Amino acid sequence: MHTSRLFMKSGIGKTCIHVLMTWQSCRERSLAALQIQVTRTLISAPGQQTGGGVSENKRGLKAIDIAQRERESKGEPRGLKGKTVNKGNLKETLPVSPLQRRVSELKQFSQHLQNVHPNVLAKILHKSIVFKNQDVVAINKPYGVPVHDTENASSSIASVLPVLVKMLHGIRTERRLHVCHKLDKNTTGILLLGQTEDATDHIHTLFKALQVERKYWVVVVGVPVPSEGVVDIPVVEKEVTGAQPHFKMGLSPLFRTSDGGEGVTRVRANRHARSAVTQYRVLDSSHGCSLVELQPITDVKDQLRVHMGLALGCPILGDHKYAHWEKLAPQQLPKGVLRQLGLEQSKARHLPLHLHHRQLTVPGFKGHSDLTASCWLPKFFTSSVQKLLISLPEKPANEK
């Protein structure tokens, strides 16, 4: 104790105490200043007032605001959104056009439907029902969803039918739904589901006998000449050689133009070719594109796409397979069409296939009258038609 008093009275003790008090004072002032600065930062954001109160939106600084300030301090421009690209060690985003966003949304939507939980897809199909009776259910098939399971999709319409039938008839039902006919993954429109085995078998038989009347609406690049007619050219699968060898359906005509250019000469029929007949009618045209109604008389793989693209020279908008014969590449669109769609050629690969199964009529079953089911166009289809200034027939009030 005596030693402590001597130390306090000594010059060394007083100096130590003074240094300690000075350090504590500086520390307190620094903490106070830091607290004030943090408070000002938290209550202020770009474009907001900082005069002693919180912002009008009453929200603090977000991570995106901090990142934006960091970019601005380095002299980088504001408002970069969209695609991510690498620039040295910095990742930047590039702006995207409204059309690119719509295309991206469509791709994400179709991919989402292929990989969602079966209950979610079943709910979407339930909302898309356009007709229902004791024998069949007709749905408006979404774009990009396969009818049957594939390697690239975890969900399909067939795989969720057990869930859909419970939504229709209750959780304890023993009834089943059956797919009555085929419809390609990227084709939208009417798809029939049988509620009984008898109805399903009957519809299968009618399809094989080509007694079901089907009508499709398509947007094509070009204007078919004449504006109404019948394409009667057999179709056969062919191998395309070259840098990108592949197989696809092609024309196998029974006649060819004579060497002199006068008249036609009959050629030997390909034994693997199948008869393909398509009726067509132009509904309207504008800016180098047309809305066409197609009625296939036969049922051959890719028949409508082949007849429009290879026979009439008016490929379906978004058909990247049959817009070219010799290669696999995105569809090449005229500058006028690109301008109307607000699209660059480099982004044309994102255009979806504009092929919609508009209406289907099945002959009477078990004494019933003929069944006709129809559905309206998907949003991406109507959006393209509006941009091209093509007139659509008036939508029936009772159609989904």
mmCIF file of C-alpha atoms in Angstrom:
data_model
loop_
_atom_site.group_PDB
_atom_site.id
_atom_site.type_symbol
_atom_site.label_atom_id
_atom_site.label_comp_id
_atom_site.label_asym_id
_atom_site.label_seq_id
_atom_site.Cartn_x
_atom_site.Cartn_y
_atom_site.Cartn_z
ATOM 1 C CA MET A 1 0.000 0.000 0.000
ATOM 2 C CA HIS A 2 2.844 2.363 0.946
ATOM 3 C CA THR A 3 4.564 1.500 -2.319
ATOM 4 C CA SER A 4 1.382 2.370 -4.286
ATOM 5 C CA ARG A 5 1.205 5.842 -2.683
ATOM 6 C CA LEU A 6 4.856 6.486 -3.517
ATOM 7 C CA PHE A 7 4.215 5.427 -7.119
ATOM 8 C CA MET A 8 1.197 7.733 -7.442
ATOM 9 C CA LYS A 9 3.155 10.679 -6.059
ATOM 10 C CA SER A 10 6.040 10.081 -8.397
ATOM 11 C CA GLY A 11 6.255 11.736 -11.826
ATOM 12 C CA ILE A 12 6.156 8.396 -13.577
ATOM 13 C CA GLY A 13 2.775 7.490 -12.049
ATOM 14 C CA LYS A 14 1.216 10.824 -13.002
ATOM 15 C CA THR A 15 2.479 10.455 -16.567
ATOM 16 C CA CYS A 16 0.983 6.955 -16.910
ATOM 17 C CA ILE A 17 -2.387 8.118 -15.601
ATOM 18 C CA HIS A 18 -2.406 11.056 -18.015
ATOM 19 C CA VAL A 19 -1.606 8.790 -20.983
ATOM 20 C CA LEU A 20 -4.348 6.332 -20.005
ATOM 21 C CA MET A 21 -6.961 9.094 -19.683
ATOM 22 C CA THR A 22 -5.931 10.582 -23.016
ATOM 23 C CA TRP A 23 -6.254 7.188 -24.767
ATOM 24 C CA GLN A 24 -9.711 6.583 -23.263
ATOM 25 C CA SER A 25 -10.887 10.058 -24.336
ATOM 26 C CA CYS A 26 -9.692 9.526 -27.919
ATOM 27 C CA ARG A 27 -11.325 6.103 -28.030
ATOM 28 C CA GLU A 28 -14.660 7.501 -26.860
ATOM 29 C CA ARG A 29 -14.545 10.337 -29.388
ATOM 30 C CA SER A 30 -13.675 7.909 -32.213
ATOM 31 C CA LEU A 31 -16.536 5.574 -31.323
ATOM 32 C CA ALA A 32 -18.951 8.500 -31.177
ATOM 33 C CA ALA A 33 -17.828 9.775 -34.565
ATOM 34 C CA LEU A 34 -18.058 6.277 -36.062
ATOM 35 C CA GLN A 35 -21.571 5.829 -34.662
ATOM 36 C CA ILE A 36 -22.695 9.142 -36.180
ATOM 37 C CA GLN A 37 -21.205 8.196 -39.558
ATOM 38 C CA VAL A 38 -22.850 4.743 -39.532
ATOM 39 C CA THR A 39 -26.200 6.273 -38.579
ATOM 40 C CA ARG A 40 -25.981 8.766 -41.421
ATOM 41 C CA THR A 41 -25.074 5.998 -43.868
ATOM 42 C CA LEU A 42 -27.901 3.696 -42.783
ATOM 43 C CA ILE A 43 -30.619 6.336 -43.040
ATOM 44 C CA SER A 44 -29.409 7.776 -46.325
ATOM 45 C CA ALA A 45 -29.554 6.184 -49.788
ATOM 46 C CA PRO A 46 -29.128 7.530 -53.317
ATOM 47 C CA GLY A 47 -31.829 10.094 -54.088
ATOM 48 C CA GLN A 48 -33.033 10.305 -50.425
ATOM 49 C CA GLN A 49 -32.757 13.114 -47.869
ATOM 50 C CA THR A 50 -30.372 12.769 -44.937
ATOM 51 C CA GLY A 51 -31.303 15.769 -42.837
ATOM 52 C CA GLY A 52 -31.585 14.154 -39.411
ATOM 53 C CA GLY A 53 -34.471 11.782 -40.205
ATOM 54 C CA VAL A 54 -35.084 8.512 -41.982
ATOM 55 C CA SER A 55 -35.927 8.346 -45.679
ATOM 56 C CA GLU A 56 -39.453 8.732 -46.939
ATOM 57 C CA ASN A 57 -39.540 5.000 -47.697
ATOM 58 C CA LYS A 58 -38.245 4.223 -44.163
ATOM 59 C CA ARG A 59 -35.776 1.644 -45.366
ATOM 60 C CA GLY A 60 -32.104 1.158 -44.650
ATOM 61 C CA LEU A 61 -29.236 0.732 -47.034
ATOM 62 C CA LYS A 62 -29.378 -2.524 -48.988
ATOM 63 C CA ALA A 63 -26.561 -4.689 -50.259
ATOM 64 C CA ILE A 64 -27.384 -3.708 -53.836
ATOM 65 C CA ASP A 65 -26.986 -0.020 -52.892
ATOM 66 C CA ILE A 66 -23.599 -0.678 -51.320
ATOM 67 C CA ALA A 67 -22.476 -2.571 -54.427
ATOM 68 C CA GLN A 68 -23.750 0.256 -56.633
ATOM 69 C CA ARG A 69 -21.763 2.831 -54.646
ATOM 70 C CA GLU A 70 -18.648 0.709 -54.950
ATOM 71 C CA ARG A 71 -19.082 0.574 -58.737
ATOM 72 C CA GLU A 72 -19.648 4.327 -58.917
ATOM 73 C CA SER A 73 -16.535 5.013 -56.868
ATOM 74 C CA LYS A 74 -14.572 3.067 -59.479
ATOM 75 C CA GLY A 75 -16.080 5.073 -62.329
ATOM 76 C CA GLU A 76 -18.405 2.326 -63.583
ATOM 77 C CA PRO A 77 -21.781 3.216 -65.152
ATOM 78 C CA ARG A 78 -25.086 2.747 -63.345
ATOM 79 C CA GLY A 79 -28.055 0.634 -64.385
ATOM 80 C CA LEU A 80 -26.275 -2.430 -65.765
ATOM 81 C CA LYS A 81 -28.724 -5.296 -65.625
ATOM 82 C CA GLY A 82 -29.217 -8.558 -67.411
ATOM 83 C CA LYS A 83 -26.524 -10.883 -68.762
ATOM 84 C CA THR A 84 -23.398 -11.406 -66.651
ATOM 85 C CA VAL A 85 -20.033 -11.121 -68.408
ATOM 86 C CA ASN A 86 -16.460 -11.212 -67.133
ATOM 87 C CA LYS A 87 -14.237 -8.169 -67.423
ATOM 88 C CA GLY A 88 -10.919 -8.982 -65.829
ATOM 89 C CA ASN A 89 -11.641 -9.947 -62.246
ATOM 90 C CA LEU A 90 -14.919 -8.003 -62.254
ATOM 91 C CA LYS A 91 -18.302 -9.450 -63.187
ATOM 92 C CA GLU A 92 -20.546 -6.976 -64.965
ATOM 93 C CA THR A 93 -24.090 -7.215 -66.263
ATOM 94 C CA LEU A 94 -25.226 -6.036 -69.671
ATOM 95 C CA PRO A 95 -28.656 -4.554 -70.378
ATOM 96 C CA VAL A 96 -31.233 -6.685 -72.178
ATOM 97 C CA SER A 97 -34.036 -5.549 -74.469
ATOM 98 C CA PRO A 98 -37.720 -6.036 -73.557
ATOM 99 C CA LEU A 99 -38.042 -8.732 -76.237
ATOM 100 C CA GLN A 100 -35.024 -10.599 -74.876
ATOM 101 C CA ARG A 101 -36.634 -10.527 -71.462
ATOM 102 C CA ARG A 102 -39.884 -11.921 -72.889
ATOM 103 C CA VAL A 103 -38.029 -14.676 -74.718
ATOM 104 C CA SER A 104 -36.039 -15.452 -71.576
ATOM 105 C CA GLU A 105 -39.244 -15.592 -69.552
ATOM 106 C CA LEU A 106 -40.780 -17.973 -72.088
ATOM 107 C CA LYS A 107 -37.747 -20.270 -72.006
ATOM 108 C CA GLN A 108 -37.669 -20.232 -68.223
ATOM 109 C CA PHE A 109 -41.416 -20.888 -68.082
ATOM 110 C CA SER A 110 -41.248 -23.906 -70.382
ATOM 111 C CA GLN A 111 -38.197 -25.297 -68.583
ATOM 112 C CA HIS A 112 -39.891 -24.644 -65.262
ATOM 113 C CA LEU A 113 -42.972 -26.639 -66.256
ATOM 114 C CA GLN A 114 -40.790 -29.580 -67.283
ATOM 115 C CA ASN A 115 -39.121 -29.768 -63.889
ATOM 116 C CA VAL A 116 -41.767 -28.718 -61.381
ATOM 117 C CA HIS A 117 -43.426 -30.985 -58.866
ATOM 118 C CA PRO A 118 -46.194 -33.093 -60.462
ATOM 119 C CA ASN A 119 -48.812 -31.363 -58.295
ATOM 120 C CA VAL A 120 -47.826 -27.955 -59.686
ATOM 121 C CA LEU A 121 -47.994 -29.086 -63.322
ATOM 122 C CA ALA A 122 -51.296 -30.843 -62.641
ATOM 123 C CA LYS A 123 -52.759 -27.596 -61.250
ATOM 124 C CA ILE A 124 -51.662 -25.740 -64.380
ATOM 125 C CA LEU A 125 -53.283 -28.381 -66.591
ATOM 126 C CA HIS A 126 -56.433 -28.259 -64.458
ATOM 127 C CA LYS A 127 -56.708 -24.514 -65.077
ATOM 128 C CA SER A 128 -56.187 -25.084 -68.813
ATOM 129 C CA ILE A 129 -59.224 -27.384 -69.231
ATOM 130 C CA VAL A 130 -61.429 -26.044 -72.032
ATOM 131 C CA PHE A 131 -63.968 -28.887 -72.263
ATOM 132 C CA LYS A 132 -65.064 -31.802 -70.107
ATOM 133 C CA ASN A 133 -67.748 -34.480 -70.210
ATOM 134 C CA GLN A 134 -68.072 -38.029 -68.912
ATOM 135 C CA ASP A 135 -65.908 -39.430 -71.732
ATOM 136 C CA VAL A 136 -63.139 -36.909 -72.438
ATOM 137 C CA VAL A 137 -61.281 -33.892 -71.087
ATOM 138 C CA ALA A 138 -59.775 -31.316 -73.463
ATOM 139 C CA ILE A 139 -56.904 -29.116 -72.281
ATOM 140 C CA ASN A 140 -55.004 -26.228 -73.845
ATOM 141 C CA LYS A 141 -51.507 -27.720 -73.820
ATOM 142 C CA PRO A 142 -48.783 -25.291 -72.672
ATOM 143 C CA TYR A 143 -45.717 -24.552 -74.769
ATOM 144 C CA GLY A 144 -42.578 -26.610 -74.158
ATOM 145 C CA VAL A 145 -44.183 -29.410 -72.138
ATOM 146 C CA PRO A 146 -43.814 -32.922 -73.605
ATOM 147 C CA VAL A 147 -46.835 -35.199 -73.703
ATOM 148 C CA HIS A 148 -44.766 -38.228 -72.693
ATOM 149 C CA ASP A 149 -41.606 -38.578 -70.608
ATOM 150 C CA THR A 150 -38.283 -37.699 -72.221
ATOM 151 C CA GLU A 151 -34.674 -37.800 -71.105
ATOM 152 C CA ASN A 152 -34.467 -34.003 -70.880
ATOM 153 C CA ALA A 153 -37.645 -33.434 -68.871
ATOM 154 C CA SER A 154 -38.538 -34.772 -65.458
ATOM 155 C CA SER A 155 -42.239 -33.930 -65.891
ATOM 156 C CA SER A 156 -44.678 -34.605 -68.702
ATOM 157 C CA ILE A 157 -48.412 -34.475 -69.178
ATOM 158 C CA ALA A 158 -48.738 -38.260 -69.065
ATOM 159 C CA SER A 159 -46.775 -38.476 -65.811
ATOM 160 C CA VAL A 160 -49.118 -36.099 -63.922
ATOM 161 C CA LEU A 161 -52.422 -37.570 -65.089
ATOM 162 C CA PRO A 162 -52.828 -39.586 -61.837
ATOM 163 C CA VAL A 163 -52.727 -36.276 -59.939
ATOM 164 C CA LEU A 164 -55.015 -34.486 -62.389
ATOM 165 C CA VAL A 165 -57.698 -37.184 -62.211
ATOM 166 C CA LYS A 166 -57.828 -36.801 -58.411
ATOM 167 C CA MET A 167 -58.343 -33.069 -58.825
ATOM 168 C CA LEU A 168 -61.272 -33.836 -61.114
ATOM 169 C CA HIS A 169 -62.947 -36.695 -59.219
ATOM 170 C CA GLY A 170 -61.641 -36.621 -55.665
ATOM 171 C CA ILE A 171 -58.709 -38.129 -53.827
ATOM 172 C CA ARG A 172 -60.262 -41.600 -53.549
ATOM 173 C CA THR A 173 -61.260 -42.002 -57.174
ATOM 174 C CA GLU A 174 -60.200 -45.099 -59.051
ATOM 175 C CA ARG A 175 -60.736 -43.526 -62.457
ATOM 176 C CA ARG A 176 -57.845 -42.922 -64.841
ATOM 177 C CA LEU A 177 -57.021 -40.464 -67.595
ATOM 178 C CA HIS A 178 -55.426 -41.509 -70.891
ATOM 179 C CA VAL A 179 -53.676 -39.537 -73.637
ATOM 180 C CA CYS A 180 -55.754 -39.920 -76.813
ATOM 181 C CA HIS A 181 -53.344 -38.584 -79.449
ATOM 182 C CA LYS A 182 -49.909 -37.048 -79.928
ATOM 183 C CA LEU A 183 -48.895 -33.413 -79.867
ATOM 184 C CA ASP A 184 -45.302 -32.246 -80.163
ATOM 185 C CA LYS A 185 -43.526 -30.671 -77.199
ATOM 186 C CA ASN A 186 -43.366 -27.185 -78.726
ATOM 187 C CA THR A 187 -46.878 -27.262 -80.171
ATOM 188 C CA THR A 188 -49.586 -25.589 -78.119
ATOM 189 C CA GLY A 189 -53.320 -26.149 -78.189
ATOM 190 C CA ILE A 190 -56.002 -28.801 -77.897
ATOM 191 C CA LEU A 191 -55.022 -32.149 -76.376
ATOM 192 C CA LEU A 192 -57.698 -34.775 -75.679
ATOM 193 C CA LEU A 193 -57.589 -36.994 -72.594
ATOM 194 C CA GLY A 194 -59.886 -40.004 -72.351
ATOM 195 C CA GLN A 195 -61.784 -40.588 -69.098
ATOM 196 C CA THR A 196 -62.710 -44.159 -69.997
ATOM 197 C CA GLU A 197 -60.922 -46.923 -71.845
ATOM 198 C CA ASP A 198 -63.792 -47.206 -74.341
ATOM 199 C CA ALA A 199 -63.622 -43.511 -75.207
ATOM 200 C CA THR A 200 -59.829 -43.617 -75.472
ATOM 201 C CA ASP A 201 -59.858 -46.646 -77.780
ATOM 202 C CA HIS A 202 -62.594 -45.104 -79.925
ATOM 203 C CA ILE A 203 -60.648 -41.854 -80.373
ATOM 204 C CA HIS A 204 -57.457 -43.787 -81.147
ATOM 205 C CA THR A 205 -59.340 -45.651 -83.881
ATOM 206 C CA LEU A 206 -60.725 -42.429 -85.346
ATOM 207 C CA PHE A 207 -57.270 -40.845 -85.468
ATOM 208 C CA LYS A 208 -55.795 -43.865 -87.248
ATOM 209 C CA ALA A 209 -58.664 -43.783 -89.750
ATOM 210 C CA LEU A 210 -58.013 -40.042 -90.317
ATOM 211 C CA GLN A 211 -61.596 -39.215 -89.333
ATOM 212 C CA VAL A 212 -60.731 -36.521 -86.778
ATOM 213 C CA GLU A 213 -60.815 -32.993 -88.181
ATOM 214 C CA ARG A 214 -57.942 -30.827 -86.914
ATOM 215 C CA LYS A 215 -57.217 -27.161 -87.518
ATOM 216 C CA TYR A 216 -53.970 -25.384 -86.708
ATOM 217 C CA TRP A 217 -53.040 -21.725 -86.747
ATOM 218 C CA VAL A 218 -49.490 -20.767 -87.624
ATOM 219 C CA VAL A 219 -47.511 -17.605 -88.245
ATOM 220 C CA VAL A 220 -45.303 -18.080 -91.304
ATOM 221 C CA VAL A 221 -42.510 -15.998 -92.785
ATOM 222 C CA GLY A 222 -43.742 -14.991 -96.229
ATOM 223 C CA VAL A 223 -47.110 -15.012 -97.962
ATOM 224 C CA PRO A 224 -48.230 -18.330 -99.518
ATOM 225 C CA VAL A 225 -49.198 -18.146 -103.196
ATOM 226 C CA PRO A 226 -51.958 -18.863 -103.935
ATOM 227 C CA SER A 227 -53.584 -17.690 -100.712
ATOM 228 C CA GLU A 228 -55.624 -20.876 -100.443
ATOM 229 C CA GLY A 229 -54.949 -24.376 -101.669
ATOM 230 C CA VAL A 230 -53.858 -27.950 -101.018
ATOM 231 C CA VAL A 231 -50.316 -29.291 -100.688
ATOM 232 C CA ASP A 232 -50.188 -32.943 -101.790
ATOM 233 C CA ILE A 233 -46.538 -34.022 -101.623
ATOM 234 C CA PRO A 234 -45.326 -37.208 -99.888
ATOM 235 C CA VAL A 235 -42.900 -36.880 -96.987
ATOM 236 C CA VAL A 236 -39.979 -39.140 -96.084
ATOM 237 C CA GLU A 237 -37.157 -39.094 -93.563
ATOM 238 C CA LYS A 238 -33.851 -38.147 -95.189
ATOM 239 C CA GLU A 239 -30.231 -37.880 -94.164
ATOM 240 C CA VAL A 240 -28.673 -34.446 -94.530
ATOM 241 C CA THR A 241 -24.953 -34.709 -95.224
ATOM 242 C CA GLY A 242 -22.306 -32.067 -94.790
ATOM 243 C CA ALA A 243 -20.637 -30.347 -91.866
ATOM 244 C CA GLN A 244 -23.602 -31.180 -89.622
ATOM 245 C CA PRO A 245 -24.967 -34.572 -90.719
ATOM 246 C CA HIS A 246 -28.443 -35.241 -89.347
ATOM 247 C CA PHE A 247 -31.833 -36.738 -90.184
ATOM 248 C CA LYS A 248 -35.124 -34.931 -90.730
ATOM 249 C CA MET A 249 -38.296 -35.206 -92.761
ATOM 250 C CA GLY A 250 -38.172 -34.006 -96.361
ATOM 251 C CA LEU A 251 -40.270 -33.853 -99.500
ATOM 252 C CA SER A 252 -40.525 -36.832 -101.828
ATOM 253 C CA PRO A 253 -42.456 -35.467 -104.831
ATOM 254 C CA LEU A 254 -43.955 -37.754 -107.428
ATOM 255 C CA PHE A 255 -43.332 -35.255 -110.220
ATOM 256 C CA ARG A 256 -40.479 -32.982 -111.226
ATOM 257 C CA THR A 257 -40.080 -30.227 -113.781
ATOM 258 C CA SER A 258 -38.837 -31.488 -117.124
ATOM 259 C CA ASP A 259 -35.348 -30.518 -118.301
ATOM 260 C CA GLY A 260 -36.740 -28.090 -120.838
ATOM 261 C CA GLY A 261 -38.781 -26.337 -118.195
ATOM 262 C CA GLU A 262 -42.006 -27.168 -119.989
ATOM 263 C CA GLY A 263 -44.345 -29.572 -118.256
ATOM 264 C CA VAL A 264 -43.587 -32.112 -115.565
ATOM 265 C CA THR A 265 -42.287 -35.649 -115.509
ATOM 266 C CA ARG A 266 -43.397 -38.383 -113.123
ATOM 267 C CA VAL A 267 -40.606 -39.868 -111.036
ATOM 268 C CA ARG A 268 -40.269 -43.177 -109.283
ATOM 269 C CA ALA A 269 -41.898 -43.108 -105.855
ATOM 270 C CA ASN A 270 -39.761 -43.608 -102.761
ATOM 271 C CA ARG A 271 -41.014 -46.790 -101.118
ATOM 272 C CA HIS A 272 -40.401 -45.295 -97.662
ATOM 273 C CA ALA A 273 -42.321 -42.086 -98.375
ATOM 274 C CA ARG A 274 -45.724 -41.491 -96.810
ATOM 275 C CA SER A 275 -48.606 -39.653 -98.397
ATOM 276 C CA ALA A 276 -49.035 -36.172 -96.900
ATOM 277 C CA VAL A 277 -51.875 -33.777 -97.716
ATOM 278 C CA THR A 278 -52.451 -30.366 -96.130
ATOM 279 C CA GLN A 279 -55.171 -27.813 -96.800
ATOM 280 C CA TYR A 280 -54.203 -24.206 -96.075
ATOM 281 C CA ARG A 281 -55.863 -20.804 -96.036
ATOM 282 C CA VAL A 282 -54.253 -17.404 -95.405
ATOM 283 C CA LEU A 283 -56.243 -15.493 -92.775
ATOM 284 C CA ASP A 284 -54.221 -12.270 -92.939
ATOM 285 C CA SER A 285 -50.742 -11.022 -93.813
ATOM 286 C CA SER A 286 -48.610 -7.991 -92.991
ATOM 287 C CA HIS A 287 -44.934 -6.957 -92.954
ATOM 288 C CA GLY A 288 -43.804 -10.092 -94.764
ATOM 289 C CA CYS A 289 -45.549 -12.595 -92.480
ATOM 290 C CA SER A 290 -48.912 -14.363 -92.578
ATOM 291 C CA LEU A 291 -51.404 -15.952 -90.240
ATOM 292 C CA VAL A 292 -52.413 -19.230 -91.879
ATOM 293 C CA GLU A 293 -54.981 -21.867 -90.993
ATOM 294 C CA LEU A 294 -53.812 -25.425 -91.713
ATOM 295 C CA GLN A 295 -55.927 -28.547 -91.877
ATOM 296 C CA PRO A 296 -53.915 -31.772 -92.211
ATOM 297 C CA ILE A 297 -55.787 -34.478 -94.085
ATOM 298 C CA THR A 298 -53.101 -37.048 -93.271
ATOM 299 C CA ASP A 299 -51.031 -37.549 -90.130
ATOM 300 C CA VAL A 300 -47.290 -37.674 -90.847
ATOM 301 C CA LYS A 301 -44.434 -36.592 -88.604
ATOM 302 C CA ASP A 302 -43.615 -32.868 -89.054
ATOM 303 C CA GLN A 303 -46.031 -32.727 -92.001
ATOM 304 C CA LEU A 304 -47.166 -29.134 -91.442
ATOM 305 C CA ARG A 305 -43.659 -27.819 -90.890
ATOM 306 C CA VAL A 306 -42.306 -29.568 -93.994
ATOM 307 C CA HIS A 307 -45.153 -28.482 -96.265
ATOM 308 C CA MET A 308 -44.977 -24.846 -95.148
ATOM 309 C CA GLY A 309 -41.193 -24.528 -95.089
ATOM 310 C CA LEU A 310 -40.089 -26.732 -97.975
ATOM 311 C CA ALA A 311 -43.121 -26.948 -100.278
ATOM 312 C CA LEU A 312 -44.570 -23.414 -100.043
ATOM 313 C CA GLY A 313 -41.322 -21.715 -99.055
ATOM 314 C CA CYS A 314 -42.985 -20.050 -96.056
ATOM 315 C CA PRO A 315 -41.443 -21.574 -92.914
ATOM 316 C CA ILE A 316 -43.275 -21.283 -89.618
ATOM 317 C CA LEU A 317 -41.971 -18.485 -87.409
ATOM 318 C CA GLY A 318 -39.611 -20.009 -84.851
ATOM 319 C CA ASP A 319 -39.063 -23.225 -86.840
ATOM 320 C CA HIS A 320 -35.289 -23.522 -86.633
ATOM 321 C CA LYS A 321 -35.326 -27.077 -88.005
ATOM 322 C CA TYR A 322 -37.082 -26.632 -91.345
ATOM 323 C CA ALA A 323 -36.158 -23.016 -92.093
ATOM 324 C CA HIS A 324 -32.959 -24.499 -93.603
ATOM 325 C CA TRP A 325 -32.439 -27.837 -95.254
ATOM 326 C CA GLU A 326 -28.679 -28.237 -95.420
ATOM 327 C CA LYS A 327 -27.761 -27.165 -91.865
ATOM 328 C CA LEU A 328 -28.873 -26.887 -88.266
ATOM 329 C CA ALA A 329 -28.989 -23.169 -87.512
ATOM 330 C CA PRO A 330 -31.338 -20.488 -86.167
ATOM 331 C CA GLN A 331 -33.990 -19.262 -88.568
ATOM 332 C CA GLN A 332 -32.845 -16.388 -90.798
ATOM 333 C CA LEU A 333 -35.462 -13.636 -90.770
ATOM 334 C CA PRO A 334 -35.844 -10.688 -93.175
ATOM 335 C CA LYS A 335 -34.784 -7.312 -91.811
ATOM 336 C CA GLY A 336 -38.352 -6.031 -91.958
ATOM 337 C CA VAL A 337 -39.601 -8.899 -89.793
ATOM 338 C CA LEU A 338 -36.761 -8.428 -87.309
ATOM 339 C CA ARG A 339 -37.553 -4.731 -87.102
ATOM 340 C CA GLN A 340 -41.237 -5.352 -86.404
ATOM 341 C CA LEU A 341 -40.421 -7.923 -83.737
ATOM 342 C CA GLY A 342 -37.788 -5.632 -82.218
ATOM 343 C CA LEU A 343 -35.271 -8.446 -82.516
ATOM 344 C CA GLU A 344 -31.709 -8.858 -83.690
ATOM 345 C CA GLN A 345 -30.815 -11.804 -85.923
ATOM 346 C CA SER A 346 -28.386 -13.094 -83.295
ATOM 347 C CA LYS A 347 -31.339 -13.506 -80.923
ATOM 348 C CA ALA A 348 -33.715 -15.127 -83.417
ATOM 349 C CA ARG A 349 -32.788 -18.544 -82.035
ATOM 350 C CA HIS A 350 -34.927 -17.775 -78.976
ATOM 351 C CA LEU A 351 -38.144 -17.426 -80.983
ATOM 352 C CA PRO A 352 -40.618 -20.191 -80.068
ATOM 353 C CA LEU A 353 -42.419 -22.255 -82.672
ATOM 354 C CA HIS A 354 -45.650 -20.468 -83.628
ATOM 355 C CA LEU A 355 -47.731 -23.608 -84.200
ATOM 356 C CA HIS A 356 -51.050 -23.843 -82.348
ATOM 357 C CA HIS A 357 -53.630 -26.662 -82.452
ATOM 358 C CA ARG A 358 -56.666 -24.412 -82.699
ATOM 359 C CA GLN A 359 -59.603 -26.805 -83.006
ATOM 360 C CA LEU A 360 -60.457 -30.490 -83.050
ATOM 361 C CA THR A 361 -63.694 -32.243 -84.052
ATOM 362 C CA VAL A 362 -64.368 -35.902 -83.195
ATOM 363 C CA PRO A 363 -67.301 -37.788 -84.794
ATOM 364 C CA GLY A 364 -70.117 -38.816 -82.457
ATOM 365 C CA PHE A 365 -69.458 -41.568 -79.903
ATOM 366 C CA LYS A 366 -72.150 -43.826 -78.402
ATOM 367 C CA GLY A 367 -74.978 -41.886 -79.968
ATOM 368 C CA HIS A 368 -73.614 -38.496 -78.966
ATOM 369 C CA SER A 369 -73.278 -35.631 -81.413
ATOM 370 C CA ASP A 370 -69.892 -34.621 -82.783
ATOM 371 C CA LEU A 371 -67.466 -33.249 -80.206
ATOM 372 C CA THR A 372 -65.727 -29.971 -81.094
ATOM 373 C CA ALA A 373 -63.125 -28.462 -78.769
ATOM 374 C CA SER A 374 -61.201 -25.258 -79.418
ATOM 375 C CA CYS A 375 -58.841 -22.983 -77.499
ATOM 376 C CA TRP A 376 -57.323 -19.544 -77.935
ATOM 377 C CA LEU A 377 -53.723 -18.649 -78.673
ATOM 378 C CA PRO A 378 -50.902 -18.436 -76.111
ATOM 379 C CA LYS A 379 -49.616 -14.993 -75.125
ATOM 380 C CA PHE A 380 -46.328 -15.248 -77.045
ATOM 381 C CA PHE A 381 -48.298 -16.026 -80.222
ATOM 382 C CA THR A 382 -50.682 -13.078 -79.901
ATOM 383 C CA SER A 383 -47.779 -10.788 -78.989
ATOM 384 C CA SER A 384 -45.961 -11.640 -82.234
ATOM 385 C CA VAL A 385 -49.135 -11.187 -84.276
ATOM 386 C CA GLN A 386 -49.698 -7.749 -82.748
ATOM 387 C CA LYS A 387 -46.119 -6.659 -83.413
ATOM 388 C CA LEU A 388 -46.438 -7.760 -87.036
ATOM 389 C CA LEU A 389 -49.748 -5.848 -87.301
ATOM 390 C CA ILE A 390 -51.578 -8.985 -88.424
ATOM 391 C CA SER A 391 -55.323 -8.951 -87.796
ATOM 392 C CA LEU A 392 -56.688 -11.765 -85.653
ATOM 393 C CA PRO A 393 -60.245 -13.053 -85.936
ATOM 394 C CA GLU A 394 -62.337 -12.065 -82.941
ATOM 395 C CA LYS A 395 -61.845 -14.319 -79.945
ATOM 396 C CA PRO A 396 -65.006 -16.275 -79.048
ATOM 397 C CA ALA A 397 -66.389 -15.246 -75.665
ATOM 398 C CA ASN A 398 -66.450 -18.808 -74.319
ATOM 399 C CA GLU A 399 -62.838 -19.697 -75.179
ATOM 400 C CA LYS A 400 -59.889 -19.804 -72.793
#
